[in-house]
């Protein structure tokens, strides 16, 4: 049985078209491997492309969009299921609840917010679902450098990188999700100090 893979990605129309093409290929490959898609529920930019790619390959798609963005992001009515939530927080909760794994594509602050929330929860042992960043063009290189620096300075524990996969290759990204790493336990010291 396939995974329900949540893809976090951009809804901006001003990005390089190559990122939109990547999202479409991600959707198509999810379908080819027998997975379903959970996404942000918009039909524009990367969000729309990943859902179209998945549907074209026969995958089930679930879109989750807050009511305040139905018109802004243009909700994708072609999804097998479109869930409209009251706000952004409930959107993320619904996406998390419906997903077995998380794939993060290049995106803006909304994508980063989604990434950090699910990454933090995994580091703290609140879930054991695999998370992979797919970044073939190096958009997130400064983020990786930042997180490494935070760990070097003691603001984050080195094991944060044990909680996430990071790759430039689509096949490797999906292989990592499918292999799923073991649960990462938060120690009492982690929780007491609240340092990630």
Coordinates of C-alpha atoms in Angstrom, one line a residue:
X1 CA 0.0 0.0 0.0
X2 CA 1.3 3.4 -0.9
X3 CA 2.1 6.4 1.3
X4 CA 0.0 9.5 1.6
X5 CA 2.8 12.0 0.8
X6 CA 2.3 15.6 1.8
X7 CA 4.2 18.0 -0.5
X8 CA 5.0 21.4 0.8
X9 CA 5.7 23.8 -2.1
X10 CA 5.3 27.3 -3.6
X11 CA 2.1 28.9 -4.7
X12 CA 3.9 32.0 -6.1
X13 CA 3.5 32.6 -9.9
X14 CA 6.7 34.6 -10.0
X15 CA 9.2 31.8 -9.6
X16 CA 11.3 30.1 -12.3
X17 CA 9.2 27.7 -14.4
X18 CA 11.7 25.0 -13.7
X19 CA 10.4 24.7 -10.2
X20 CA 6.8 24.3 -11.5
X21 CA 8.1 21.5 -13.8
X22 CA 9.8 19.9 -10.9
X23 CA 6.6 19.9 -8.9
X24 CA 4.8 18.2 -11.8
X25 CA 7.4 15.5 -12.1
X26 CA 7.1 14.9 -8.3
X27 CA 3.4 14.4 -8.7
X28 CA 3.9 12.0 -11.6
X29 CA 6.5 10.0 -9.8
X30 CA 4.4 9.7 -6.7
X31 CA 1.6 8.3 -8.8
X32 CA 4.0 5.9 -10.6
X33 CA 5.1 4.6 -7.3
X34 CA 1.6 4.1 -6.1
X35 CA 1.4 6.9 -3.5
X36 CA -1.3 9.5 -3.0
X37 CA -0.8 13.2 -2.6
X38 CA -1.8 15.7 0.2
X39 CA -1.1 19.3 -0.8
X40 CA -2.1 22.9 -0.1
X41 CA -5.2 22.7 -2.3
X42 CA -4.3 25.5 -4.8
X43 CA -4.3 25.1 -8.6
X44 CA -1.6 27.7 -9.2
X45 CA 2.2 27.4 -9.4
X46 CA 3.9 24.4 -7.8
X47 CA 0.8 23.4 -5.8
X48 CA -1.3 23.0 -8.9
X49 CA 1.5 21.3 -10.8
X50 CA 2.2 18.6 -8.2
X51 CA -1.6 17.8 -8.0
X52 CA -2.0 17.7 -11.8
X53 CA 1.0 15.5 -12.2
X54 CA -0.3 13.1 -9.6
X55 CA -3.8 13.0 -11.0
X56 CA -2.5 12.5 -14.6
X57 CA -0.7 9.4 -13.2
X58 CA -3.9 8.1 -11.5
X59 CA -3.0 9.1 -7.9
X60 CA -5.6 10.2 -5.4
X61 CA -5.1 13.9 -4.5
X62 CA -6.3 15.6 -1.4
X63 CA -6.1 19.4 -1.2
X64 CA -6.3 21.3 2.1
X65 CA -6.8 25.1 1.9
X66 CA -7.9 27.7 4.4
X67 CA -11.1 29.6 3.5
X68 CA -9.2 32.9 3.4
X69 CA -7.1 31.6 0.6
X70 CA -9.7 29.9 -1.6
X71 CA -9.8 32.9 -3.9
X72 CA -6.2 34.1 -3.4
X73 CA -4.6 30.8 -4.2
X74 CA -7.5 29.6 -6.4
X75 CA -8.7 26.4 -4.9
X76 CA -8.2 23.3 -7.0
X77 CA -11.6 21.8 -7.4
X78 CA -10.2 18.9 -9.4
X79 CA -8.8 17.3 -6.3
X80 CA -10.4 14.0 -5.3
X81 CA -11.1 15.7 -2.0
X82 CA -10.8 19.4 -1.2
X83 CA -10.8 20.3 2.5
X84 CA -11.5 23.9 3.4
X85 CA -10.3 24.8 6.9
X86 CA -11.0 27.9 9.0
X87 CA -7.4 29.1 9.1
X88 CA -3.7 28.3 8.4
X89 CA -3.1 26.5 11.7
X90 CA -5.9 24.1 11.1
X91 CA -4.8 23.6 7.5
X92 CA -1.4 22.4 8.7
X93 CA -2.9 20.2 11.3
X94 CA -5.2 18.6 8.7
X95 CA -2.4 18.1 6.3
X96 CA -0.3 16.5 9.0
X97 CA -3.1 14.2 10.1
X98 CA -3.7 12.9 6.6
X99 CA -0.1 12.3 5.7
X100 CA 2.4 9.4 6.2
X101 CA 5.4 11.4 5.0
X102 CA 6.5 14.9 4.0
X103 CA 8.4 16.1 0.9
X104 CA 9.5 19.7 0.9
X105 CA 10.2 21.5 -2.4
X106 CA 11.6 25.0 -2.9
X107 CA 9.2 27.6 -1.6
X108 CA 8.7 30.8 0.3
X109 CA 7.9 31.6 3.9
X110 CA 4.7 29.5 3.9
X111 CA 6.7 26.5 2.9
X112 CA 9.4 27.3 5.5
X113 CA 6.8 27.6 8.2
X114 CA 5.4 24.2 7.3
X115 CA 8.9 22.6 7.1
X116 CA 9.9 24.0 10.5
X117 CA 6.8 22.9 12.3
X118 CA 6.9 19.3 11.1
X119 CA 10.7 19.2 11.5
X120 CA 10.5 20.5 15.1
X121 CA 7.8 18.0 16.0
X122 CA 9.9 15.1 14.7
X123 CA 13.0 16.2 16.6
X124 CA 10.9 16.4 19.7
X125 CA 9.5 12.8 19.1
X126 CA 6.0 14.0 18.5
X127 CA 5.8 11.9 15.3
X128 CA 8.1 9.6 13.4
X129 CA 7.0 10.3 9.8
X130 CA 9.8 10.8 7.3
X131 CA 10.7 14.3 6.1
X132 CA 12.8 15.0 3.0
X133 CA 13.8 18.2 1.4
X134 CA 14.2 18.0 -2.4
X135 CA 16.3 20.9 -3.6
X136 CA 17.9 20.3 -7.0
X137 CA 18.9 23.9 -7.5
X138 CA 20.3 24.8 -4.1
X139 CA 17.5 27.2 -3.0
X140 CA 17.8 25.9 0.5
X141 CA 21.6 25.9 0.7
X142 CA 21.6 29.0 2.9
X143 CA 19.1 27.4 5.2
X144 CA 21.3 24.3 5.6
X145 CA 24.2 26.5 6.4
X146 CA 22.2 28.5 8.9
X147 CA 21.0 25.3 10.7
X148 CA 24.5 23.9 10.7
X149 CA 25.7 27.2 12.3
X150 CA 22.9 27.1 14.9
X151 CA 24.0 23.6 15.8
X152 CA 27.7 24.6 16.0
X153 CA 26.8 27.4 18.4
X154 CA 24.6 25.2 20.6
X155 CA 21.3 26.7 19.6
X156 CA 20.2 23.4 18.0
X157 CA 21.3 19.9 18.6
X158 CA 23.3 18.1 15.9
X159 CA 20.7 15.4 15.7
X160 CA 18.3 17.8 14.0
X161 CA 19.8 16.5 10.7
X162 CA 19.0 12.9 11.8
X163 CA 15.4 13.8 11.5
X164 CA 15.4 14.9 7.9
X165 CA 16.7 13.8 4.5
X166 CA 18.2 16.4 2.1
X167 CA 18.8 15.6 -1.5
X168 CA 18.9 17.1 -5.0
X169 CA 17.6 14.0 -6.7
X170 CA 13.9 13.1 -7.1
X171 CA 14.3 9.4 -7.1
X172 CA 16.6 9.5 -4.0
X173 CA 14.0 11.8 -2.2
X174 CA 11.2 9.3 -2.7
X175 CA 13.5 6.3 -1.9
X176 CA 14.2 8.1 1.4
X177 CA 10.6 8.6 2.2
X178 CA 9.8 5.0 1.4
X179 CA 12.5 3.6 3.6
X180 CA 11.4 5.8 6.5
X181 CA 13.9 6.3 9.3
X182 CA 13.2 5.0 12.8
X183 CA 11.5 7.1 15.4
X184 CA 13.8 9.8 17.0
X185 CA 13.3 10.0 20.7
X186 CA 13.5 13.3 22.5
X187 CA 15.5 13.0 25.8
X188 CA 14.2 14.6 29.0
X189 CA 17.1 17.1 28.6
X190 CA 15.9 18.1 25.2
X191 CA 12.4 18.8 26.4
X192 CA 13.5 20.6 29.6
X193 CA 15.8 22.9 27.7
X194 CA 13.5 23.3 24.8
X195 CA 16.5 23.6 22.5
X196 CA 16.1 22.1 19.1

